[in-house]
Amino acid sequence: MTNKPTIVKGTRDFSPMEMSKRNYIFKTIEDVYSLYGYQQIETPAIETLQTLMGKYGEEGDKLLFKVLNSGDFLRKVDDKELVERNTLKLASQLCEKGLRYDLTVPFARYVVMHHDELQFPFKRYQIQPVWRADRPQKGRYREFYQCDADVVGSDSLLNEVELMQIVDEVFQRFGVRVIIKINNRKILSGIAEMIGAADKIVDITVAIDKLDKIGLENVNQELANAGISPDAIEKLQPIISLQGTNDEKLNVIKNVLKDSQVGLKGVEEVAYILDVLKPMQLNNEIELDLTLARGLNYYTGAIFEVKAKDVSIGSITGGGRYDNLTGIFGKPGLSGVGISFGADRIYDVLNALDLYPKETTNSTQILFINFGEKETAYCLPLVNEARSHGVSAEMYPDAVKMKKQMSYANAKQIAFVAMAGENEMQENKITIKNMETGEQILVPISDFMDVFSEQRK
Amino acid sequence: MTNKPTIVKGTRDFSPMEMSKRNYIFKTIEDVYSLYGYQQIETPAIETLQTLMGKYGEEGDKLLFKVLNSGDFLRKVDDKELVERNTLKLASQLCEKGLRYDLTVPFARYVVMHHDELQFPFKRYQIQPVWRADRPQKGRYREFYQCDADVVGSDSLLNEVELMQIVDEVFQRFGVRVIIKINNRKILSGIAEMIGAADKIVDITVAIDKLDKIGLENVNQELANAGISPDAIEKLQPIISLQGTNDEKLNVIKNVLKDSQVGLKGVEEVAYILDVLKPMQLNNEIELDLTLARGLNYYTGAIFEVKAKDVSIGSITGGGRYDNLTGIFGKPGLSGVGISFGADRIYDVLNALDLYPKETTNSTQILFINFGEKETAYCLPLVNEARSHGVSAEMYPDAVKMKKQMSYANAKQIAFVAMAGENEMQENKITIKNMETGEQILVPISDFMDVFSEQRK
């Protein structure tokens, strides 16, 4: 029976210290979401495979964790099918359920199933783990949290404006300097149209998206490999290498796209969003970045991405507008726009920049030393008094050596220790020790709470 | 591609209103845990089947959700094994991972794996979902939250005392009147020993546990069916039907168990816990209940269970002491004691008694009506001003009919609505409407925040 336990690769335990930091991140994001009128929902970790399959592309289907049916899971499979070993087909016979892969598809399901109870526009946020059967590697987990906010049922660009404000506010609260990059899928479509390769839009966006990583020459090579004509690639050059302020960029693009209706619509949308944001004086810079495509096929309007200025770590937040989110579930015509904060990377950024507020580690504030039964009985009313004042307090449960109790206090970073031995008890007093300064004071137990409160300041 | 989506049976979506209530429950429990020096950890949803299997009995193994291996999951199985259709064996070949079934076994794994980083006694709490492949039925879910606190690495009964205080405090904060029932496994062992049926302890506790449900006669019948002799059943009678105060009960039991060392140890433990608690004057009654066994085999000392006094719903919290928690993972000698709040039942109890605080539903506090682009530009600085004062505020994103915007405010229970049309704009003013009273006031925009703050009081 005895075995040395292991943890599933790509999953993590979170210690009290890590939890404090993670909770700080989640709480900060939640507070800002609430401030903007977003409301929290939760959906189950387990969804039907019918809900999940076919939503994330072929690769995504493979990365879904599938849950084996209960009971006789071979019920629906005959021997012939078994020995044929068509794993893809068999998987869907052995499993009806899977673990959610993101929060967007479950949200779409939620909106369709609860459509009649919801008030639109529906602004929801959701902070829950998702699972991906990825090959685990540094910084890539099989179980990780997403922190999403989406508005569904409103085409207004004010939603995009608001999401940019949210991003700005969240990172302002974290104390992290970021660049918020925006783009618009319609501009990308316009570009594809303009160079006569509208069917190649996916290839073009994927290639352009790599500019930062592989450089212009390789992007051009990739475009050529994708079957884009030399002429079209030539036309793309000024767009890919566009420089200047947002207004300057917009002017150039507007001119290049003057014959593309959809392209001009994209320019207009970006211009509107930047225009409304201008008087708001965000703390962080917003940059129109035409190379931003996020590889995702379902964005139809705005595309966002956030990078930390002082840590090199890739995108720490992203999002965009997707029309027809719920169409896959038979409810067409609902447009959505949303963002997703990458909690794990933000965690790393805050660690790298040492930006966690000092109070984040909220441990016990006072430990009462246990000298034995009599002493314990003497102290317990004070422990309770501290708690009734909202002070996190502990009585060490065992009457072990003082040294062990003190090292417990140190390890838990408990700021104060209280002791009452025979002397203190005779005088109805207690000793309070400041663990940081080493200072000790002896106080009457009736003054304990007052003196302790004074000491903590 | 279009399909009408469904949710997995036994799982649930939580709406914003439900989330507010659930968060209130979790937050209350968390606050009290923290006050007592417990620290939060989290473990992954997915554990290895090696960690999970064999820990919950045969029935439990069947109720584990197993996760299909990725890639070629048939790799380790030959054709012969496949067509043999030994589902139990095949499941363990097709799956290496499963979803956690409770928080205790993952906690034991955590303690063993992180043993050297931990400071003992280690007081941790953990609030996470667990999964069970149970047949779904009313009030029984396949995915539900547990809210556990455990101390590991201390034999002191002060831990039991503290857990009773925590239970008392949590339900006091909820405003729910409860009876805290306690018992001790050692007393039950003593009883079995005393009637000469020590090997029948499980049968006896299971039968006694049913007293409330099936009555004395059926319990006796069940004991007889389990092979307990008529003589022994006779000896059990005064114990099963014991009445009186805790002290009276303890005296009777002490006398009955005078020849059982383990039994007397149990009596002593209960007496100590009740004794230390006495001067603390808990808000709720603690009752020694010898019929309490909780069906679980792994408790070795104290056993707790909490019932609501004003709602009939079964146990809403439970726990106890288990020696050698981590022995299954090769680390013997660590004793643990813990409790688990049943969030779903507490949710039902608070609903039944209408005990949620009014502020629980924290929605948007003010909605700005959207009359068009100009009006929006006029209002946005005020929306931002409200948010910068910590007031949750929304601008309706679309310039749709006033009626629709008002019904949005009503549905979201937004207390105030702000409006600025042409008249207001000309005068640099804005109208604030109290949605409850219907009262409207016109204020200069420079006074907006002051007046609004005044109105909200």
PDB file of N, CA and C in Angstrom, chain A residues 12-16 23 34-37 40-42 44-45 66 68 74 77 79 85 109-110 114 119 121 123 143 154 156 162 165 364 384 387 392-394 396-398 408 411-412, chain B residues 12-16 23 34-37 40-42 44-45 66 68 74 77 79 85 109-110 114 119 121 123 143 154 156 162 165 364 384 387 392-394 396-398 408 411-412:
ATOM      1  N   ARG A  12       0.481  21.843 -10.220  1.00  0.00           N
ATOM      2  CA  ARG A  12       1.242  22.441  -9.123  1.00  0.00           C
ATOM      3  C   ARG A  12       0.468  22.454  -7.815  1.00  0.00           C
ATOM      4  N   ASP A  13       1.203  22.327  -6.720  1.00  0.00           N
ATOM      5  CA  ASP A  13       0.672  22.657  -5.408  1.00  0.00           C
ATOM      6  C   ASP A  13       0.981  24.115  -5.144  1.00  0.00           C
ATOM      7  N   PHE A  14       0.107  24.789  -4.409  1.00  0.00           N
ATOM      8  CA  PHE A  14       0.385  26.170  -4.024  1.00  0.00           C
ATOM      9  C   PHE A  14       0.483  26.270  -2.511  1.00  0.00           C
ATOM     10  N   SER A  15       1.635  26.717  -2.040  1.00  0.00           N
ATOM     11  CA  SER A  15       1.885  26.868  -0.609  1.00  0.00           C
ATOM     12  C   SER A  15       1.142  28.091  -0.086  1.00  0.00           C
ATOM     13  N   PRO A  16       1.051  28.222   1.248  1.00  0.00           N
ATOM     14  CA  PRO A  16       0.400  29.406   1.819  1.00  0.00           C
ATOM     15  C   PRO A  16       0.974  30.715   1.256  1.00  0.00           C
ATOM     16  N   ASN A  23      -3.807  35.097  -4.498  1.00  0.00           N
ATOM     17  CA  ASN A  23      -5.063  35.738  -4.094  1.00  0.00           C
ATOM     18  C   ASN A  23      -5.000  37.250  -4.284  1.00  0.00           C
ATOM     19  N   SER A  34     -15.308  44.361 -10.913  1.00  0.00           N
ATOM     20  CA  SER A  34     -16.529  44.768 -10.212  1.00  0.00           C
ATOM     21  C   SER A  34     -16.778  46.264 -10.358  1.00  0.00           C
ATOM     22  N   LEU A  35     -15.695  47.018 -10.257  1.00  0.00           N
ATOM     23  CA  LEU A  35     -15.798  48.472 -10.355  1.00  0.00           C
ATOM     24  C   LEU A  35     -16.416  48.886 -11.691  1.00  0.00           C
ATOM     25  N   TYR A  36     -16.236  48.068 -12.686  1.00  0.00           N
ATOM     26  CA  TYR A  36     -16.769  48.355 -14.016  1.00  0.00           C
ATOM     27  C   TYR A  36     -18.084  47.631 -14.284  1.00  0.00           C
ATOM     28  N   GLY A  37     -18.665  47.054 -13.236  1.00  0.00           N
ATOM     29  CA  GLY A  37     -19.991  46.460 -13.374  1.00  0.00           C
ATOM     30  C   GLY A  37     -20.019  45.049 -13.925  1.00  0.00           C
ATOM     31  N   GLN A  40     -19.597  38.151 -11.461  1.00  0.00           N
ATOM     32  CA  GLN A  40     -18.929  36.848 -11.519  1.00  0.00           C
ATOM     33  C   GLN A  40     -19.900  35.701 -11.804  1.00  0.00           C
ATOM     34  N   ILE A  41     -19.483  34.774 -12.637  1.00  0.00           N
ATOM     35  CA  ILE A  41     -20.176  33.493 -12.754  1.00  0.00           C
ATOM     36  C   ILE A  41     -19.135  32.386 -12.617  1.00  0.00           C
ATOM     37  N   GLU A  42     -19.600  31.161 -12.399  1.00  0.00           N
ATOM     38  CA  GLU A  42     -18.736  29.995 -12.490  1.00  0.00           C
ATOM     39  C   GLU A  42     -19.459  28.908 -13.274  1.00  0.00           C
ATOM     40  N   PRO A  44     -19.032  24.576 -14.477  1.00  0.00           N
ATOM     41  CA  PRO A  44     -18.349  23.371 -13.996  1.00  0.00           C
ATOM     42  C   PRO A  44     -17.048  23.074 -14.739  1.00  0.00           C
ATOM     43  N   ALA A  45     -16.138  22.400 -14.055  1.00  0.00           N
ATOM     44  CA  ALA A  45     -14.878  21.989 -14.676  1.00  0.00           C
ATOM     45  C   ALA A  45     -15.135  20.965 -15.774  1.00  0.00           C
ATOM     46  N   LYS A  66      -9.957  14.123 -21.537  1.00  0.00           N
ATOM     47  CA  LYS A  66     -11.240  13.443 -21.620  1.00  0.00           C
ATOM     48  C   LYS A  66     -11.451  12.574 -20.382  1.00  0.00           C
ATOM     49  N   LEU A  68     -13.087   9.397 -18.588  1.00  0.00           N
ATOM     50  CA  LEU A  68     -13.616   8.067 -18.898  1.00  0.00           C
ATOM     51  C   LEU A  68     -15.033   7.916 -18.346  1.00  0.00           C
ATOM     52  N   LEU A  74     -17.034   0.291 -21.851  1.00  0.00           N
ATOM     53  CA  LEU A  74     -16.878  -0.368 -23.156  1.00  0.00           C
ATOM     54  C   LEU A  74     -18.230  -0.724 -23.785  1.00  0.00           C
ATOM     55  N   VAL A  77     -18.948  -0.167 -27.469  1.00  0.00           N
ATOM     56  CA  VAL A  77     -17.920  -0.519 -28.439  1.00  0.00           C
ATOM     57  C   VAL A  77     -17.926  -2.023 -28.657  1.00  0.00           C
ATOM     58  N   ASP A  79     -16.129  -5.630 -30.240  1.00  0.00           N
ATOM     59  CA  ASP A  79     -14.759  -6.143 -30.251  1.00  0.00           C
ATOM     60  C   ASP A  79     -13.981  -5.660 -31.472  1.00  0.00           C
ATOM     61  N   ARG A  85      -8.416  -0.147 -32.970  1.00  0.00           N
ATOM     62  CA  ARG A  85      -7.571   0.829 -32.278  1.00  0.00           C
ATOM     63  C   ARG A  85      -7.556   2.215 -32.929  1.00  0.00           C
ATOM     64  N   ARG A 109     -21.697  28.579 -23.906  1.00  0.00           N
ATOM     65  CA  ARG A 109     -22.737  27.606 -23.529  1.00  0.00           C
ATOM     66  C   ARG A 109     -23.648  28.186 -22.454  1.00  0.00           C
ATOM     67  N   TYR A 110     -23.044  28.843 -21.472  1.00  0.00           N
ATOM     68  CA  TYR A 110     -23.806  29.448 -20.385  1.00  0.00           C
ATOM     69  C   TYR A 110     -24.802  30.464 -20.930  1.00  0.00           C
ATOM     70  N   HIS A 114     -28.759  29.974 -20.542  1.00  0.00           N
ATOM     71  CA  HIS A 114     -29.428  30.861 -19.585  1.00  0.00           C
ATOM     72  C   HIS A 114     -29.946  32.120 -20.253  1.00  0.00           C
ATOM     73  N   GLN A 119     -29.811  39.511 -18.663  1.00  0.00           N
ATOM     74  CA  GLN A 119     -30.079  40.862 -19.119  1.00  0.00           C
ATOM     75  C   GLN A 119     -28.908  41.260 -20.008  1.00  0.00           C
ATOM     76  N   PRO A 121     -26.835  44.074 -22.473  1.00  0.00           N
ATOM     77  CA  PRO A 121     -25.536  43.398 -22.514  1.00  0.00           C
ATOM     78  C   PRO A 121     -25.218  42.722 -21.187  1.00  0.00           C
ATOM     79  N   LYS A 123     -22.435  41.485 -18.775  1.00  0.00           N
ATOM     80  CA  LYS A 123     -21.014  41.682 -18.456  1.00  0.00           C
ATOM     81  C   LYS A 123     -20.630  40.693 -17.376  1.00  0.00           C
ATOM     82  N   GLU A 143      -2.670  22.596 -15.886  1.00  0.00           N
ATOM     83  CA  GLU A 143      -3.792  23.141 -15.120  1.00  0.00           C
ATOM     84  C   GLU A 143      -3.403  24.548 -14.725  1.00  0.00           C
ATOM     85  N   SER A 154     -23.591  43.422 -27.058  1.00  0.00           N
ATOM     86  CA  SER A 154     -23.492  44.843 -27.376  1.00  0.00           C
ATOM     87  C   SER A 154     -22.398  45.048 -28.419  1.00  0.00           C
ATOM     88  N   SER A 156     -21.364  48.041 -29.223  1.00  0.00           N
ATOM     89  CA  SER A 156     -20.760  49.350 -28.982  1.00  0.00           C
ATOM     90  C   SER A 156     -19.263  49.253 -28.707  1.00  0.00           C
ATOM     91  N   GLU A 162     -13.786  50.535 -22.421  1.00  0.00           N
ATOM     92  CA  GLU A 162     -13.840  50.155 -21.024  1.00  0.00           C
ATOM     93  C   GLU A 162     -12.813  49.059 -20.708  1.00  0.00           C
ATOM     94  N   GLN A 165      -9.527  50.571 -20.311  1.00  0.00           N
ATOM     95  CA  GLN A 165      -9.428  51.217 -19.000  1.00  0.00           C
ATOM     96  C   GLN A 165      -9.163  50.188 -17.906  1.00  0.00           C
ATOM     97  N   THR A 364      -0.590  34.639  10.989  1.00  0.00           N
ATOM     98  CA  THR A 364      -0.958  34.883  12.371  1.00  0.00           C
ATOM     99  C   THR A 364      -0.215  36.108  12.898  1.00  0.00           C
ATOM    100  N   ASN A 384      -8.693  34.370  22.819  1.00  0.00           N
ATOM    101  CA  ASN A 384     -10.042  34.656  22.332  1.00  0.00           C
ATOM    102  C   ASN A 384     -10.304  36.151  22.232  1.00  0.00           C
ATOM    103  N   ARG A 387      -8.761  37.431  19.073  1.00  0.00           N
ATOM    104  CA  ARG A 387      -9.576  37.056  17.907  1.00  0.00           C
ATOM    105  C   ARG A 387     -10.846  37.882  17.819  1.00  0.00           C
ATOM    106  N   SER A 392      -5.629  37.823  14.154  1.00  0.00           N
ATOM    107  CA  SER A 392      -5.357  36.412  13.950  1.00  0.00           C
ATOM    108  C   SER A 392      -4.390  35.931  15.032  1.00  0.00           C
ATOM    109  N   ALA A 393      -4.847  35.010  15.864  1.00  0.00           N
ATOM    110  CA  ALA A 393      -4.055  34.590  17.029  1.00  0.00           C
ATOM    111  C   ALA A 393      -4.041  33.071  17.152  1.00  0.00           C
ATOM    112  N   GLU A 394      -2.934  32.569  17.670  1.00  0.00           N
ATOM    113  CA  GLU A 394      -2.798  31.133  17.887  1.00  0.00           C
ATOM    114  C   GLU A 394      -2.246  30.863  19.272  1.00  0.00           C
ATOM    115  N   TYR A 396      -0.004  27.912  20.803  1.00  0.00           N
ATOM    116  CA  TYR A 396       0.726  26.728  20.344  1.00  0.00           C
ATOM    117  C   TYR A 396       0.099  25.510  21.025  1.00  0.00           C
ATOM    118  N   PRO A 397      -0.267  24.475  20.273  1.00  0.00           N
ATOM    119  CA  PRO A 397      -1.087  23.422  20.886  1.00  0.00           C
ATOM    120  C   PRO A 397      -0.356  22.494  21.846  1.00  0.00           C
ATOM    121  N   ASP A 398       0.950  22.331  21.684  1.00  0.00           N
ATOM    122  CA  ASP A 398       1.675  21.381  22.517  1.00  0.00           C
ATOM    123  C   ASP A 398       2.657  22.098  23.435  1.00  0.00           C
ATOM    124  N   TYR A 408       8.740  28.047  15.352  1.00  0.00           N
ATOM    125  CA  TYR A 408       7.446  28.008  14.661  1.00  0.00           C
ATOM    126  C   TYR A 408       6.997  29.439  14.361  1.00  0.00           C
ATOM    127  N   ALA A 411       9.188  30.840  11.567  1.00  0.00           N
ATOM    128  CA  ALA A 411       8.910  30.258  10.255  1.00  0.00           C
ATOM    129  C   ALA A 411       7.605  30.805   9.688  1.00  0.00           C
ATOM    130  N   LYS A 412       6.643  31.037  10.558  1.00  0.00           N
ATOM    131  CA  LYS A 412       5.345  31.544  10.095  1.00  0.00           C
ATOM    132  C   LYS A 412       5.329  33.068  10.035  1.00  0.00           C
TER     133      LYS A 412
ATOM    134  N   ARG B  12     -23.171  22.129 -12.089  1.00  0.00           N
ATOM    135  CA  ARG B  12     -23.992  23.338 -12.045  1.00  0.00           C
ATOM    136  C   ARG B  12     -23.271  24.569 -12.568  1.00  0.00           C
ATOM    137  N   ASP B  13     -24.033  25.442 -13.177  1.00  0.00           N
ATOM    138  CA  ASP B  13     -23.567  26.805 -13.422  1.00  0.00           C
ATOM    139  C   ASP B  13     -23.964  27.655 -12.227  1.00  0.00           C
ATOM    140  N   PHE B  14     -23.149  28.647 -11.919  1.00  0.00           N
ATOM    141  CA  PHE B  14     -23.511  29.566 -10.847  1.00  0.00           C
ATOM    142  C   PHE B  14     -23.671  30.970 -11.413  1.00  0.00           C
ATOM    143  N   SER B  15     -24.852  31.525 -11.251  1.00  0.00           N
ATOM    144  CA  SER B  15     -25.166  32.867 -11.739  1.00  0.00           C
ATOM    145  C   SER B  15     -24.514  33.917 -10.842  1.00  0.00           C
ATOM    146  N   PRO B  16     -24.470  35.168 -11.293  1.00  0.00           N
ATOM    147  CA  PRO B  16     -23.902  36.224 -10.452  1.00  0.00           C
ATOM    148  C   PRO B  16     -24.528  36.256  -9.054  1.00  0.00           C
ATOM    149  N   ASN B  23     -19.786  33.203  -2.468  1.00  0.00           N
ATOM    150  CA  ASN B  23     -18.585  33.913  -2.022  1.00  0.00           C
ATOM    151  C   ASN B  23     -18.721  34.391  -0.584  1.00  0.00           C
ATOM    152  N   SER B  34      -8.617  32.010   9.045  1.00  0.00           N
ATOM    153  CA  SER B  34      -7.441  32.883   9.160  1.00  0.00           C
ATOM    154  C   SER B  34      -7.271  33.408  10.574  1.00  0.00           C
ATOM    155  N   LEU B  35      -8.383  33.764  11.176  1.00  0.00           N
ATOM    156  CA  LEU B  35      -8.362  34.300  12.532  1.00  0.00           C
ATOM    157  C   LEU B  35      -7.722  33.306  13.503  1.00  0.00           C
ATOM    158  N   TYR B  36      -7.825  32.043  13.193  1.00  0.00           N
ATOM    159  CA  TYR B  36      -7.269  30.998  14.040  1.00  0.00           C
ATOM    160  C   TYR B  36      -5.903  30.515  13.551  1.00  0.00           C
ATOM    161  N   GLY B  37      -5.326  31.243  12.593  1.00  0.00           N
ATOM    162  CA  GLY B  37      -3.961  30.937  12.172  1.00  0.00           C
ATOM    163  C   GLY B  37      -3.836  29.842  11.129  1.00  0.00           C
ATOM    164  N   GLN B  40      -3.969  29.091   3.824  1.00  0.00           N
ATOM    165  CA  GLN B  40      -4.554  28.441   2.657  1.00  0.00           C
ATOM    166  C   GLN B  40      -3.519  27.741   1.775  1.00  0.00           C
ATOM    167  N   ILE B  41      -3.862  26.569   1.303  1.00  0.00           N
ATOM    168  CA  ILE B  41      -3.096  25.949   0.218  1.00  0.00           C
ATOM    169  C   ILE B  41      -4.072  25.541  -0.880  1.00  0.00           C
ATOM    170  N   GLU B  42      -3.551  25.239  -2.060  1.00  0.00           N
ATOM    171  CA  GLU B  42      -4.347  24.607  -3.105  1.00  0.00           C
ATOM    172  C   GLU B  42      -3.557  23.472  -3.724  1.00  0.00           C
ATOM    173  N   PRO B  44      -3.694  20.498  -7.120  1.00  0.00           N
ATOM    174  CA  PRO B  44      -4.332  20.395  -8.440  1.00  0.00           C
ATOM    175  C   PRO B  44      -5.591  19.524  -8.422  1.00  0.00           C
ATOM    176  N   ALA B  45      -6.487  19.802  -9.362  1.00  0.00           N
ATOM    177  CA  ALA B  45      -7.702  18.992  -9.510  1.00  0.00           C
ATOM    178  C   ALA B  45      -7.358  17.581  -9.938  1.00  0.00           C
ATOM    179  N   LYS B  66     -11.977   9.155 -13.808  1.00  0.00           N
ATOM    180  CA  LYS B  66     -10.644   8.867 -14.336  1.00  0.00           C
ATOM    181  C   LYS B  66     -10.444   9.615 -15.648  1.00  0.00           C
ATOM    182  N   LEU B  68      -8.707   9.944 -19.225  1.00  0.00           N
ATOM    183  CA  LEU B  68      -8.098   9.131 -20.279  1.00  0.00           C
ATOM    184  C   LEU B  68      -6.689   9.645 -20.595  1.00  0.00           C
ATOM    185  N   LEU B  74      -4.177   3.286 -25.885  1.00  0.00           N
ATOM    186  CA  LEU B  74      -4.254   1.816 -25.925  1.00  0.00           C
ATOM    187  C   LEU B  74      -2.864   1.164 -25.938  1.00  0.00           C
ATOM    188  N   VAL B  77      -2.066  -1.857 -23.810  1.00  0.00           N
ATOM    189  CA  VAL B  77      -3.041  -2.937 -23.743  1.00  0.00           C
ATOM    190  C   VAL B  77      -2.956  -3.787 -25.009  1.00  0.00           C
ATOM    191  N   ASP B  79      -4.535  -6.850 -27.639  1.00  0.00           N
ATOM    192  CA  ASP B  79      -5.874  -7.145 -28.137  1.00  0.00           C
ATOM    193  C   ASP B  79      -6.640  -8.078 -27.201  1.00  0.00           C
ATOM    194  N   ARG B  85     -12.422  -7.333 -21.768  1.00  0.00           N
ATOM    195  CA  ARG B  85     -13.348  -6.336 -21.208  1.00  0.00           C
ATOM    196  C   ARG B  85     -13.387  -6.337 -19.679  1.00  0.00           C
ATOM    197  N   ARG B 109      -0.939  13.864   0.646  1.00  0.00           N
ATOM    198  CA  ARG B 109       0.129  13.837  -0.363  1.00  0.00           C
ATOM    199  C   ARG B 109       0.975  15.108  -0.261  1.00  0.00           C
ATOM    200  N   TYR B 110       0.304  16.238  -0.126  1.00  0.00           N
ATOM    201  CA  TYR B 110       0.995  17.529  -0.017  1.00  0.00           C
ATOM    202  C   TYR B 110       1.962  17.526   1.166  1.00  0.00           C
ATOM    203  N   HIS B 114       5.922  17.877   0.689  1.00  0.00           N
ATOM    204  CA  HIS B 114       6.514  19.162   1.093  1.00  0.00           C
ATOM    205  C   HIS B 114       6.987  19.121   2.551  1.00  0.00           C
ATOM    206  N   GLN B 119       6.387  23.722   8.523  1.00  0.00           N
ATOM    207  CA  GLN B 119       6.592  23.901   9.946  1.00  0.00           C
ATOM    208  C   GLN B 119       5.432  23.203  10.648  1.00  0.00           C
ATOM    209  N   PRO B 121       3.299  22.082  14.176  1.00  0.00           N
ATOM    210  CA  PRO B 121       2.044  21.680  13.548  1.00  0.00           C
ATOM    211  C   PRO B 121       1.697  22.565  12.349  1.00  0.00           C
ATOM    212  N   LYS B 123      -1.063  24.078  10.091  1.00  0.00           N
ATOM    213  CA  LYS B 123      -2.502  24.368  10.085  1.00  0.00           C
ATOM    214  C   LYS B 123      -2.873  24.895   8.715  1.00  0.00           C
ATOM    215  N   GLU B 143     -19.886  17.512  -8.850  1.00  0.00           N
ATOM    216  CA  GLU B 143     -18.814  18.502  -8.657  1.00  0.00           C
ATOM    217  C   GLU B 143     -19.288  19.443  -7.573  1.00  0.00           C
ATOM    218  N   SER B 154       0.246  17.486  15.450  1.00  0.00           N
ATOM    219  CA  SER B 154       0.072  17.803  16.865  1.00  0.00           C
ATOM    220  C   SER B 154      -0.997  16.892  17.448  1.00  0.00           C
ATOM    221  N   SER B 156      -2.176  17.387  20.463  1.00  0.00           N
ATOM    222  CA  SER B 156      -2.855  18.131  21.517  1.00  0.00           C
ATOM    223  C   SER B 156      -4.352  18.259  21.257  1.00  0.00           C
ATOM    224  N   GLU B 162     -10.095  24.181  19.531  1.00  0.00           N
ATOM    225  CA  GLU B 162     -10.061  25.281  18.583  1.00  0.00           C
ATOM    226  C   GLU B 162     -11.034  25.048  17.424  1.00  0.00           C
ATOM    227  N   GLN B 165     -14.414  25.882  18.488  1.00  0.00           N
ATOM    228  CA  GLN B 165     -14.582  27.336  18.503  1.00  0.00           C
ATOM    229  C   GLN B 165     -14.827  27.866  17.090  1.00  0.00           C
ATOM    230  N   THR B 364     -23.504  46.784  -9.636  1.00  0.00           N
ATOM    231  CA  THR B 364     -23.208  48.157 -10.001  1.00  0.00           C
ATOM    232  C   THR B 364     -24.044  49.106  -9.140  1.00  0.00           C
ATOM    233  N   ASN B 384     -15.872  57.800 -14.684  1.00  0.00           N
ATOM    234  CA  ASN B 384     -14.521  57.567 -14.170  1.00  0.00           C
ATOM    235  C   ASN B 384     -14.333  58.121 -12.771  1.00  0.00           C
ATOM    236  N   ARG B 387     -15.816  55.720 -10.313  1.00  0.00           N
ATOM    237  CA  ARG B 387     -14.951  54.548 -10.128  1.00  0.00           C
ATOM    238  C   ARG B 387     -13.711  54.885  -9.297  1.00  0.00           C
ATOM    239  N   SER B 392     -18.783  51.293  -7.952  1.00  0.00           N
ATOM    240  CA  SER B 392     -18.972  50.485  -9.154  1.00  0.00           C
ATOM    241  C   SER B 392     -19.961  51.201 -10.080  1.00  0.00           C
ATOM    242  N   ALA B 393     -19.478  51.581 -11.253  1.00  0.00           N
ATOM    243  CA  ALA B 393     -20.286  52.400 -12.153  1.00  0.00           C
ATOM    244  C   ALA B 393     -20.227  51.872 -13.572  1.00  0.00           C
ATOM    245  N   GLU B 394     -21.333  52.061 -14.289  1.00  0.00           N
ATOM    246  CA  GLU B 394     -21.393  51.636 -15.688  1.00  0.00           C
ATOM    247  C   GLU B 394     -21.978  52.730 -16.551  1.00  0.00           C
ATOM    248  N   TYR B 396     -24.105  52.724 -19.929  1.00  0.00           N
ATOM    249  CA  TYR B 396     -24.758  51.770 -20.834  1.00  0.00           C
ATOM    250  C   TYR B 396     -24.090  51.897 -22.198  1.00  0.00           C
ATOM    251  N   PRO B 397     -23.642  50.804 -22.796  1.00  0.00           N
ATOM    252  CA  PRO B 397     -22.785  50.959 -23.980  1.00  0.00           C
ATOM    253  C   PRO B 397     -23.504  51.387 -25.257  1.00  0.00           C
ATOM    254  N   ASP B 398     -24.795  51.085 -25.373  1.00  0.00           N
ATOM    255  CA  ASP B 398     -25.502  51.392 -26.617  1.00  0.00           C
ATOM    256  C   ASP B 398     -26.551  52.474 -26.395  1.00  0.00           C
ATOM    257  N   TYR B 408     -32.644  47.392 -17.768  1.00  0.00           N
ATOM    258  CA  TYR B 408     -31.324  46.832 -17.464  1.00  0.00           C
ATOM    259  C   TYR B 408     -30.939  47.183 -16.020  1.00  0.00           C
ATOM    260  N   ALA B 411     -33.091  45.122 -13.638  1.00  0.00           N
ATOM    261  CA  ALA B 411     -32.728  43.704 -13.586  1.00  0.00           C
ATOM    262  C   ALA B 411     -31.442  43.504 -12.808  1.00  0.00           C
ATOM    263  N   LYS B 412     -30.530  44.450 -12.934  1.00  0.00           N
ATOM    264  CA  LYS B 412     -29.244  44.315 -12.240  1.00  0.00           C
ATOM    265  C   LYS B 412     -29.307  44.909 -10.829  1.00  0.00           C
TER     266      LYS B 412
END
